[in-house]
Tab-separated table of C-alpha atoms in Angstrom:
chain	number	residue	atom	x	y	z
A	1	UNK	CA	3.376	-5.844	-19.501
A	2	UNK	CA	1.775	-9.110	-20.489
A	3	UNK	CA	-1.963	-9.531	-21.015
A	4	UNK	CA	-4.078	-12.420	-19.835
A	5	UNK	CA	-6.748	-14.181	-21.840
A	6	UNK	CA	-10.220	-14.474	-20.356
A	7	UNK	CA	-9.529	-18.129	-19.558
A	8	UNK	CA	-6.435	-17.133	-17.583
A	9	UNK	CA	-8.384	-14.426	-15.760
A	10	UNK	CA	-11.094	-16.904	-14.824
A	11	UNK	CA	-8.512	-19.412	-13.599
A	12	UNK	CA	-6.711	-16.748	-11.557
A	13	UNK	CA	-9.934	-15.581	-9.882
A	14	UNK	CA	-10.867	-19.131	-8.949
A	15	UNK	CA	-7.416	-19.992	-7.617
A	16	UNK	CA	-7.126	-16.766	-5.614
A	17	UNK	CA	-10.579	-16.949	-4.042
A	18	UNK	CA	-10.296	-20.656	-3.220
A	19	UNK	CA	-7.076	-19.886	-1.336
A	20	UNK	CA	-8.669	-16.890	0.402
A	21	UNK	CA	-11.668	-18.926	1.523
A	22	UNK	CA	-9.337	-21.318	3.298
A	23	UNK	CA	-6.430	-19.119	4.361
A	24	UNK	CA	-7.717	-15.526	4.492
A	25	UNK	CA	-6.733	-13.689	7.677
A	26	UNK	CA	-9.306	-13.602	10.466
A	27	UNK	CA	-9.376	-9.887	11.281
A	28	UNK	CA	-11.946	-8.132	13.491
A	29	UNK	CA	-13.081	-5.750	10.749
A	30	UNK	CA	-13.734	-8.640	8.369
A	31	UNK	CA	-16.426	-10.237	10.498
A	32	UNK	CA	-19.091	-8.204	8.743
A	33	UNK	CA	-19.275	-5.860	5.757
A	34	UNK	CA	-20.289	-2.736	7.686
A	35	UNK	CA	-18.856	0.282	5.810
A	36	UNK	CA	-18.010	2.010	9.100
A	37	UNK	CA	-15.853	-0.938	10.178
A	38	UNK	CA	-14.166	-1.203	6.793
A	39	UNK	CA	-13.493	2.529	6.725
A	40	UNK	CA	-11.949	2.812	10.200
A	41	UNK	CA	-9.735	-0.222	9.632
A	42	UNK	CA	-8.496	0.978	6.247
A	43	UNK	CA	-7.614	4.436	7.552
A	44	UNK	CA	-5.780	2.918	10.528
A	45	UNK	CA	-3.894	0.507	8.268
A	46	UNK	CA	-2.347	3.350	6.286
A	47	UNK	CA	1.341	3.423	7.270
A	48	UNK	CA	0.676	0.937	10.109
A	49	UNK	CA	1.084	-2.835	10.483
A	50	UNK	CA	-1.971	-5.074	10.965
A	51	UNK	CA	-0.856	-6.418	14.354
A	52	UNK	CA	-0.418	-2.873	15.633
A	53	UNK	CA	-3.822	-1.786	14.352
A	54	UNK	CA	-5.935	-4.577	15.904
A	55	UNK	CA	-5.968	-3.308	19.534
A	56	UNK	CA	-6.417	0.286	18.354
A	57	UNK	CA	-9.347	-0.732	16.170
A	58	UNK	CA	-11.025	-2.691	18.967
A	59	UNK	CA	-10.680	0.188	21.439
A	60	UNK	CA	-11.868	2.693	18.837
A	61	UNK	CA	-15.022	0.663	18.240
A	62	UNK	CA	-15.654	0.526	21.987
A	63	UNK	CA	-15.309	4.295	22.317
A	64	UNK	CA	-17.017	5.253	19.045
A	65	UNK	CA	-19.246	2.324	17.993
A	66	UNK	CA	-21.173	4.272	15.329
A	67	UNK	CA	-20.474	7.001	12.824
A	68	UNK	CA	-22.861	9.247	14.754
A	69	UNK	CA	-20.842	8.891	17.965
A	70	UNK	CA	-17.618	9.583	16.093
A	71	UNK	CA	-19.149	12.728	14.587
A	72	UNK	CA	-20.000	14.147	18.018
A	73	UNK	CA	-16.914	12.994	19.933
A	74	UNK	CA	-14.718	15.630	21.649
A	75	UNK	CA	-11.528	16.085	19.657
A	76	UNK	CA	-9.362	15.455	22.737
A	77	UNK	CA	-10.939	12.014	23.203
A	78	UNK	CA	-10.545	11.224	19.510
A	79	UNK	CA	-6.864	12.174	19.643
A	80	UNK	CA	-6.397	10.038	22.753
A	81	UNK	CA	-7.917	7.056	20.913
A	82	UNK	CA	-5.499	7.669	18.052
A	83	UNK	CA	-2.431	8.306	20.221
A	84	UNK	CA	0.530	6.269	18.984
A	85	UNK	CA	-0.786	5.631	15.464
A	86	UNK	CA	0.765	8.827	14.090
A	87	UNK	CA	-0.289	10.789	11.013
A	88	UNK	CA	-2.928	12.488	13.149
A	89	UNK	CA	-4.575	14.281	10.240
A	90	UNK	CA	-6.124	10.872	9.496
A	91	UNK	CA	-8.086	11.006	12.753
A	92	UNK	CA	-9.238	14.574	12.155
A	93	UNK	CA	-10.392	13.654	8.653
A	94	UNK	CA	-12.295	10.687	10.092
A	95	UNK	CA	-14.338	13.043	12.199
A	96	UNK	CA	-14.839	15.486	9.322
A	97	UNK	CA	-16.117	12.649	7.133
A	98	UNK	CA	-18.340	11.329	9.940
A	99	UNK	CA	-19.910	14.758	10.240
A	100	UNK	CA	-20.438	14.864	6.479
A	101	UNK	CA	-22.225	11.517	6.583
A	102	UNK	CA	-24.472	12.637	9.443
A	103	UNK	CA	-25.197	16.149	8.190
A	104	UNK	CA	-25.017	15.905	4.394
A	105	UNK	CA	-26.051	12.291	3.818
A	106	UNK	CA	-28.548	11.907	6.709
A	107	UNK	CA	-26.478	9.074	8.186
A	108	UNK	CA	-26.463	7.043	4.960
A	109	UNK	CA	-23.204	6.021	3.294
A	110	UNK	CA	-22.457	6.769	-0.364
A	111	UNK	CA	-22.304	3.371	-2.048
A	112	UNK	CA	-20.000	4.038	-4.992
A	113	UNK	CA	-16.297	4.753	-5.112
A	114	UNK	CA	-16.932	8.149	-6.702
A	115	UNK	CA	-19.448	9.041	-4.015
A	116	UNK	CA	-17.159	7.908	-1.211
A	117	UNK	CA	-14.352	10.097	-2.511
A	118	UNK	CA	-16.474	13.136	-1.678
A	119	UNK	CA	-15.819	12.399	2.008
A	120	UNK	CA	-12.858	13.985	3.802
A	121	UNK	CA	-9.705	11.894	3.848
A	122	UNK	CA	-10.984	9.179	1.499
A	123	UNK	CA	-8.776	8.714	-1.531
A	124	UNK	CA	-9.029	6.274	-4.435
A	125	UNK	CA	-7.716	3.252	-2.509
A	126	UNK	CA	-9.976	3.620	0.522
A	127	UNK	CA	-12.955	4.404	-1.691
A	128	UNK	CA	-12.306	1.243	-3.684
A	129	UNK	CA	-11.914	-0.848	-0.536
A	130	UNK	CA	-15.179	0.366	1.031
A	131	UNK	CA	-17.164	0.219	-2.219
A	132	UNK	CA	-16.047	-3.330	-3.013
A	133	UNK	CA	-16.148	-4.837	0.493
A	134	UNK	CA	-19.252	-3.117	1.872
A	135	UNK	CA	-21.285	-2.569	-1.299
A	136	UNK	CA	-20.066	-5.246	-3.754
A	137	UNK	CA	-18.956	-2.693	-6.328
A	138	UNK	CA	-16.455	-4.315	-8.759
A	139	UNK	CA	-13.797	-1.631	-8.353
A	140	UNK	CA	-10.106	-2.135	-7.525
A	141	UNK	CA	-8.462	-1.085	-4.264
A	142	UNK	CA	-4.964	-0.179	-5.380
A	143	UNK	CA	-2.525	0.093	-2.475
A	144	UNK	CA	1.084	-0.968	-2.067
A	145	UNK	CA	0.081	-4.639	-1.974
A	146	UNK	CA	-1.899	-4.392	-5.204
A	147	UNK	CA	0.907	-2.515	-6.935
A	148	UNK	CA	3.402	-5.186	-5.923
A	149	UNK	CA	1.223	-8.221	-6.661
A	150	UNK	CA	0.062	-7.150	-10.116
A	151	UNK	CA	3.425	-5.677	-11.101
A	152	UNK	CA	4.912	-9.132	-10.532
A	153	UNK	CA	2.046	-11.136	-11.987
A	154	UNK	CA	2.015	-9.163	-15.228
A	155	UNK	CA	5.539	-7.688	-15.291
A	156	UNK	CA	4.191	-4.144	-15.305
A	157	UNK	CA	7.243	-1.897	-15.473
A	158	UNK	CA	5.522	1.460	-14.923
A	159	UNK	CA	7.035	3.440	-12.030
A	160	UNK	CA	4.605	3.194	-9.118
A	161	UNK	CA	6.104	6.335	-7.546
A	162	UNK	CA	4.451	8.380	-10.304
A	163	UNK	CA	0.806	9.364	-9.665
A	164	UNK	CA	-0.278	8.614	-13.237
A	165	UNK	CA	0.759	4.971	-12.858
A	166	UNK	CA	-2.259	4.295	-10.632
A	167	UNK	CA	-4.526	4.584	-13.670
A	168	UNK	CA	-2.594	1.818	-15.443
A	169	UNK	CA	-3.065	-0.547	-12.508
A	170	UNK	CA	-6.705	0.413	-12.008
A	171	UNK	CA	-7.455	-0.379	-15.666
A	172	UNK	CA	-5.642	-3.720	-15.452
A	173	UNK	CA	-7.273	-4.800	-12.185
A	174	UNK	CA	-10.736	-3.661	-13.295
A	175	UNK	CA	-10.558	-6.271	-16.050
A	176	UNK	CA	-9.359	-9.013	-13.685
A	177	UNK	CA	-11.354	-8.362	-10.490
A	178	UNK	CA	-14.123	-10.836	-9.674
A	179	UNK	CA	-17.485	-9.244	-10.536
A	180	UNK	CA	-19.236	-11.594	-8.114
A	181	UNK	CA	-16.913	-11.235	-5.120
A	182	UNK	CA	-15.003	-7.964	-5.566
A	183	UNK	CA	-14.518	-7.338	-1.844
A	184	UNK	CA	-13.082	-10.791	-1.226
A	185	UNK	CA	-10.909	-10.433	-4.319
A	186	UNK	CA	-9.405	-7.148	-3.079
A	187	UNK	CA	-8.864	-8.544	0.422
A	188	UNK	CA	-7.247	-11.667	-1.030
A	189	UNK	CA	-4.795	-9.452	-2.916
A	190	UNK	CA	-4.030	-7.679	0.375
A	191	UNK	CA	-3.351	-11.010	2.090
A	192	UNK	CA	-1.269	-12.276	-0.813
A	193	UNK	CA	0.835	-9.120	-0.766
A	194	UNK	CA	1.361	-9.479	2.979
A	195	UNK	CA	2.483	-13.104	2.760
A	196	UNK	CA	3.737	-14.998	-0.286
A	197	UNK	CA	4.271	-11.851	-2.357
A	198	UNK	CA	5.635	-9.567	0.363
A	199	UNK	CA	8.052	-6.742	-0.385
A	200	UNK	CA	10.951	-8.513	1.323
A	201	UNK	CA	11.650	-12.246	1.344
A	202	UNK	CA	8.660	-13.374	-0.756
A	203	UNK	CA	7.868	-17.080	-0.881
A	204	UNK	CA	6.626	-17.413	-4.432
A	205	UNK	CA	7.786	-21.022	-4.608
A	206	UNK	CA	4.844	-21.953	-2.358
A	207	UNK	CA	2.459	-19.235	-3.452
A	208	UNK	CA	-1.074	-20.304	-4.425
A	209	UNK	CA	-0.762	-18.170	-7.580
A	210	UNK	CA	2.756	-19.256	-8.465
A	211	UNK	CA	1.799	-20.324	-11.989
A	212	UNK	CA	0.438	-16.814	-12.712
A	213	UNK	CA	3.468	-14.918	-11.391
A	214	UNK	CA	5.358	-14.127	-14.585
A	215	UNK	CA	8.130	-12.165	-12.887
A	216	UNK	CA	8.845	-15.142	-10.621
A	217	UNK	CA	8.683	-17.608	-13.512
A	218	UNK	CA	11.171	-15.459	-15.431
A	219	UNK	CA	13.492	-15.132	-12.421
A	220	UNK	CA	13.149	-11.340	-12.179
A	221	UNK	CA	10.722	-10.984	-9.279
A	222	UNK	CA	13.144	-8.762	-7.354
A	223	UNK	CA	12.875	-6.159	-10.125
A	224	UNK	CA	9.152	-5.551	-9.525
A	225	UNK	CA	7.475	-3.287	-8.768
A	226	UNK	CA	9.496	-0.514	-10.373
A	227	UNK	CA	9.746	2.400	-7.955
A	228	UNK	CA	12.055	5.397	-7.869
A	229	UNK	CA	13.392	6.289	-4.449
A	230	UNK	CA	11.840	9.077	-2.435
A	231	UNK	CA	14.089	11.915	-1.317
A	232	UNK	CA	15.434	11.538	2.184
A	233	UNK	CA	13.586	13.409	4.933
A	234	UNK	CA	14.934	16.918	5.453
A	235	UNK	CA	16.922	17.251	8.701
A	236	UNK	CA	15.566	19.861	11.114
A	237	UNK	CA	17.305	20.622	14.427
A	238	UNK	CA	15.390	21.819	17.491
A	239	UNK	CA	15.989	22.756	21.080
A	240	UNK	CA	13.480	21.027	23.361
A	241	UNK	CA	12.899	23.087	26.499
A	242	UNK	CA	12.194	21.184	29.711
A	243	UNK	CA	10.493	23.762	31.928
A	244	UNK	CA	9.483	22.300	35.313
A	245	UNK	CA	7.969	24.038	38.310
A	246	UNK	CA	7.152	21.770	41.239
A	247	UNK	CA	4.816	19.099	39.792
A	248	UNK	CA	4.108	21.020	36.584
A	249	UNK	CA	5.726	21.558	33.226
A	250	UNK	CA	5.290	24.483	30.900
A	251	UNK	CA	3.948	22.936	27.692
A	252	UNK	CA	3.370	24.394	24.248
A	253	UNK	CA	0.272	23.798	22.147
A	254	UNK	CA	1.222	23.325	18.513
A	255	UNK	CA	-0.495	25.486	15.852
A	256	UNK	CA	-3.829	24.328	14.415
A	257	UNK	CA	-2.210	23.387	11.091
A	258	UNK	CA	1.017	21.715	10.039
A	259	UNK	CA	2.874	18.884	11.759
A	260	UNK	CA	1.416	17.759	15.100
A	261	UNK	CA	-1.428	20.260	14.848
A	262	UNK	CA	-3.056	21.073	18.221
A	263	UNK	CA	-0.853	18.652	20.180
A	264	UNK	CA	0.944	19.473	23.404
A	265	UNK	CA	4.735	19.149	23.511
A	266	UNK	CA	7.666	20.562	25.386
A	267	UNK	CA	8.384	23.967	23.816
A	268	UNK	CA	10.410	23.446	20.655
A	269	UNK	CA	12.641	26.115	19.145
A	270	UNK	CA	14.280	25.666	15.759
A	271	UNK	CA	18.027	25.946	16.111
A	272	UNK	CA	18.154	27.849	12.820
A	273	UNK	CA	15.935	30.584	14.296
A	274	UNK	CA	18.351	31.000	17.195
A	275	UNK	CA	21.587	30.756	15.238
A	276	UNK	CA	20.536	33.435	12.759
A	277	UNK	CA	21.782	35.885	15.364
A	278	UNK	CA	25.351	34.767	14.647
A	279	UNK	CA	25.086	36.284	11.177
A	280	UNK	CA	25.067	39.724	12.784
A	281	UNK	CA	28.359	39.193	14.534
A	282	UNK	CA	26.748	38.744	17.930
A	283	UNK	CA	29.391	36.277	19.115
A	284	UNK	CA	32.949	37.062	20.075
A	285	UNK	CA	34.403	33.951	18.480
A	286	UNK	CA	36.631	34.345	15.467
A	287	UNK	CA	35.379	30.991	14.153
A	288	UNK	CA	32.410	30.654	11.825
A	289	UNK	CA	30.691	28.194	14.174
A	290	UNK	CA	29.585	29.430	17.623
A	291	UNK	CA	30.642	27.442	20.676
A	292	UNK	CA	28.144	25.489	22.795
A	293	UNK	CA	28.154	28.188	25.466
A	294	UNK	CA	27.564	30.877	22.845
A	295	UNK	CA	24.623	28.913	21.439
A	296	UNK	CA	23.053	28.666	24.893
A	297	UNK	CA	23.514	32.391	25.370
A	298	UNK	CA	21.873	33.075	22.001
A	299	UNK	CA	18.938	30.855	22.976
A	300	UNK	CA	18.629	32.597	26.337
A	301	UNK	CA	18.470	35.950	24.552
A	302	UNK	CA	15.952	34.541	22.057
A	303	UNK	CA	13.614	33.420	24.855
A	304	UNK	CA	13.915	36.795	26.535
A	305	UNK	CA	13.166	38.686	23.323
A	306	UNK	CA	10.280	36.504	22.097
A	307	UNK	CA	8.531	35.556	25.340
A	308	UNK	CA	10.034	37.750	28.061
A	309	UNK	CA	11.437	34.664	29.802
A	310	UNK	CA	14.445	35.248	32.102
A	311	UNK	CA	16.155	31.894	32.384
A	312	UNK	CA	19.349	29.931	32.691
A	313	UNK	CA	19.876	26.831	30.534
A	314	UNK	CA	21.515	23.499	31.280
A	315	UNK	CA	21.919	20.634	28.781
A	316	UNK	CA	20.090	17.410	29.628
A	317	UNK	CA	22.547	14.531	29.659
A	318	UNK	CA	22.371	11.961	26.875
A	319	UNK	CA	22.015	11.970	23.126
A	320	UNK	CA	19.512	14.173	21.306
A	321	UNK	CA	16.028	12.793	20.706
A	322	UNK	CA	15.364	11.911	17.059
A	323	UNK	CA	12.064	11.362	15.269
A	324	UNK	CA	11.384	10.883	11.563
A	325	UNK	CA	8.279	12.091	9.762
A	326	UNK	CA	7.553	11.523	6.071
A	327	UNK	CA	9.414	14.631	4.894
A	328	UNK	CA	11.408	15.694	7.944
A	329	UNK	CA	13.793	14.165	10.467
A	330	UNK	CA	13.850	16.038	13.762
A	331	UNK	CA	16.868	16.078	16.051
A	332	UNK	CA	16.006	17.612	19.413
A	333	UNK	CA	18.628	18.742	21.913
A	334	UNK	CA	16.961	18.789	25.331
A	335	UNK	CA	17.743	21.654	27.693
A	336	UNK	CA	16.738	22.081	31.316
A	337	UNK	CA	15.301	25.555	31.941
A	338	UNK	CA	16.016	27.191	35.283
A	339	UNK	CA	13.753	30.151	36.004
A	340	UNK	CA	15.405	33.349	37.178
A	341	UNK	CA	11.933	34.749	37.860
A	342	UNK	CA	8.341	33.516	37.532
A	343	UNK	CA	7.392	33.759	33.826
A	344	UNK	CA	4.610	35.867	32.401
A	345	UNK	CA	2.817	33.706	29.804
A	346	UNK	CA	1.162	36.592	27.958
A	347	UNK	CA	3.203	35.952	24.808
A	348	UNK	CA	3.612	32.205	25.097
A	349	UNK	CA	1.318	29.708	23.237
A	350	UNK	CA	0.922	27.277	26.111
A	351	UNK	CA	0.306	26.762	29.799
A	352	UNK	CA	1.392	24.899	32.923
A	353	UNK	CA	0.229	21.268	32.916
A	354	UNK	CA	0.318	19.057	36.002
A	355	UNK	CA	2.004	15.696	35.552
A	356	UNK	CA	-1.064	13.984	37.042
A	357	UNK	CA	-2.983	15.063	33.908
A	358	UNK	CA	-0.448	13.753	31.404
A	359	UNK	CA	-2.202	10.409	30.968
A	360	UNK	CA	-5.363	12.272	29.892
A	361	UNK	CA	-3.604	14.224	27.137
A	362	UNK	CA	-2.975	12.846	23.650
A	363	UNK	CA	0.738	13.125	22.999
A	364	UNK	CA	2.541	12.685	19.697
A	365	UNK	CA	5.269	10.063	19.589
A	366	UNK	CA	8.053	12.627	19.611
A	367	UNK	CA	6.764	14.028	22.933
A	368	UNK	CA	6.644	10.518	24.365
A	369	UNK	CA	10.315	10.163	23.459
A	370	UNK	CA	11.212	13.465	25.124
A	371	UNK	CA	9.214	12.658	28.255
A	372	UNK	CA	10.862	9.232	28.491
A	373	UNK	CA	14.211	11.020	28.779
A	374	UNK	CA	13.276	13.463	31.529
A	375	UNK	CA	10.101	12.221	33.212
A	376	UNK	CA	11.620	9.686	35.594
């Protein structure tokens, strides 16, 4: 890592902020410095592109214009506002934090990064963004853009996949950040990282900070930032059960914790839970792998044993539905359920939902994919 003199730091600040004043992105949450607006936008922007976020942000502000209204909103309406953004724990933490602000802080925002981190779902980056943009605190907001920009500017070769590396970048940026315009400085870094110094196909030749980009000047820009690869998402196979009855479908409400907490989906059964029966010699095949018909029979028995459902099963034509989360990749084989008798739902975590109500229910993306296959 190279170190800049104070003269270089001063020149970099001036160059960066002059460019930002002329070319900074015009985004709806930048039209004031309201901490509520900064907060909602930053949480939405996690794992999501700016162009995708804009309409969500504008609708969210129409539905929940103040932190007080967010705190008291019904969860179903909050989830509907968030539908399609994914990572739904973000939305639940928004409401938890809103309730903290109303109840514990009497509606007043903490104005320091340390104070903001006491709120649910606010980590070091979001705290730095709110503190600098809304309250002019000279603290860094270290996200993927900041890692990439400063790794290239200063040839920092610390592995950004390691949690302890954040401290290195925070110390470096704290020395460089503009004490007079910290919020604009952090937002300029965001814009720089999204344009001239993007992860793929950067255009450093025309970058406003070209002369400060040591990795580019040395011809090694593609080597920064240093980041070890994450493990691939674990594959998990499911059966997705399509259970119609007239204009209704039997839907399952997911548990209150874990992936897709409290969302409605078609009933999902892990294939591993069904196939464990083959270990007991329950199939007649001499092969190690059960046949498709044997698997369907095992699933039929599973549904009878667990829920008391008496059914026949028919595969839905087409390829399985796939959906990737951060740590898991789901592959869902859809099966049409034919009732042999009206089910008793005493042991089933769900209920019949009429298709006319589907547009009022917040669905996770994976359910949208399943419905797109069968709901025509």
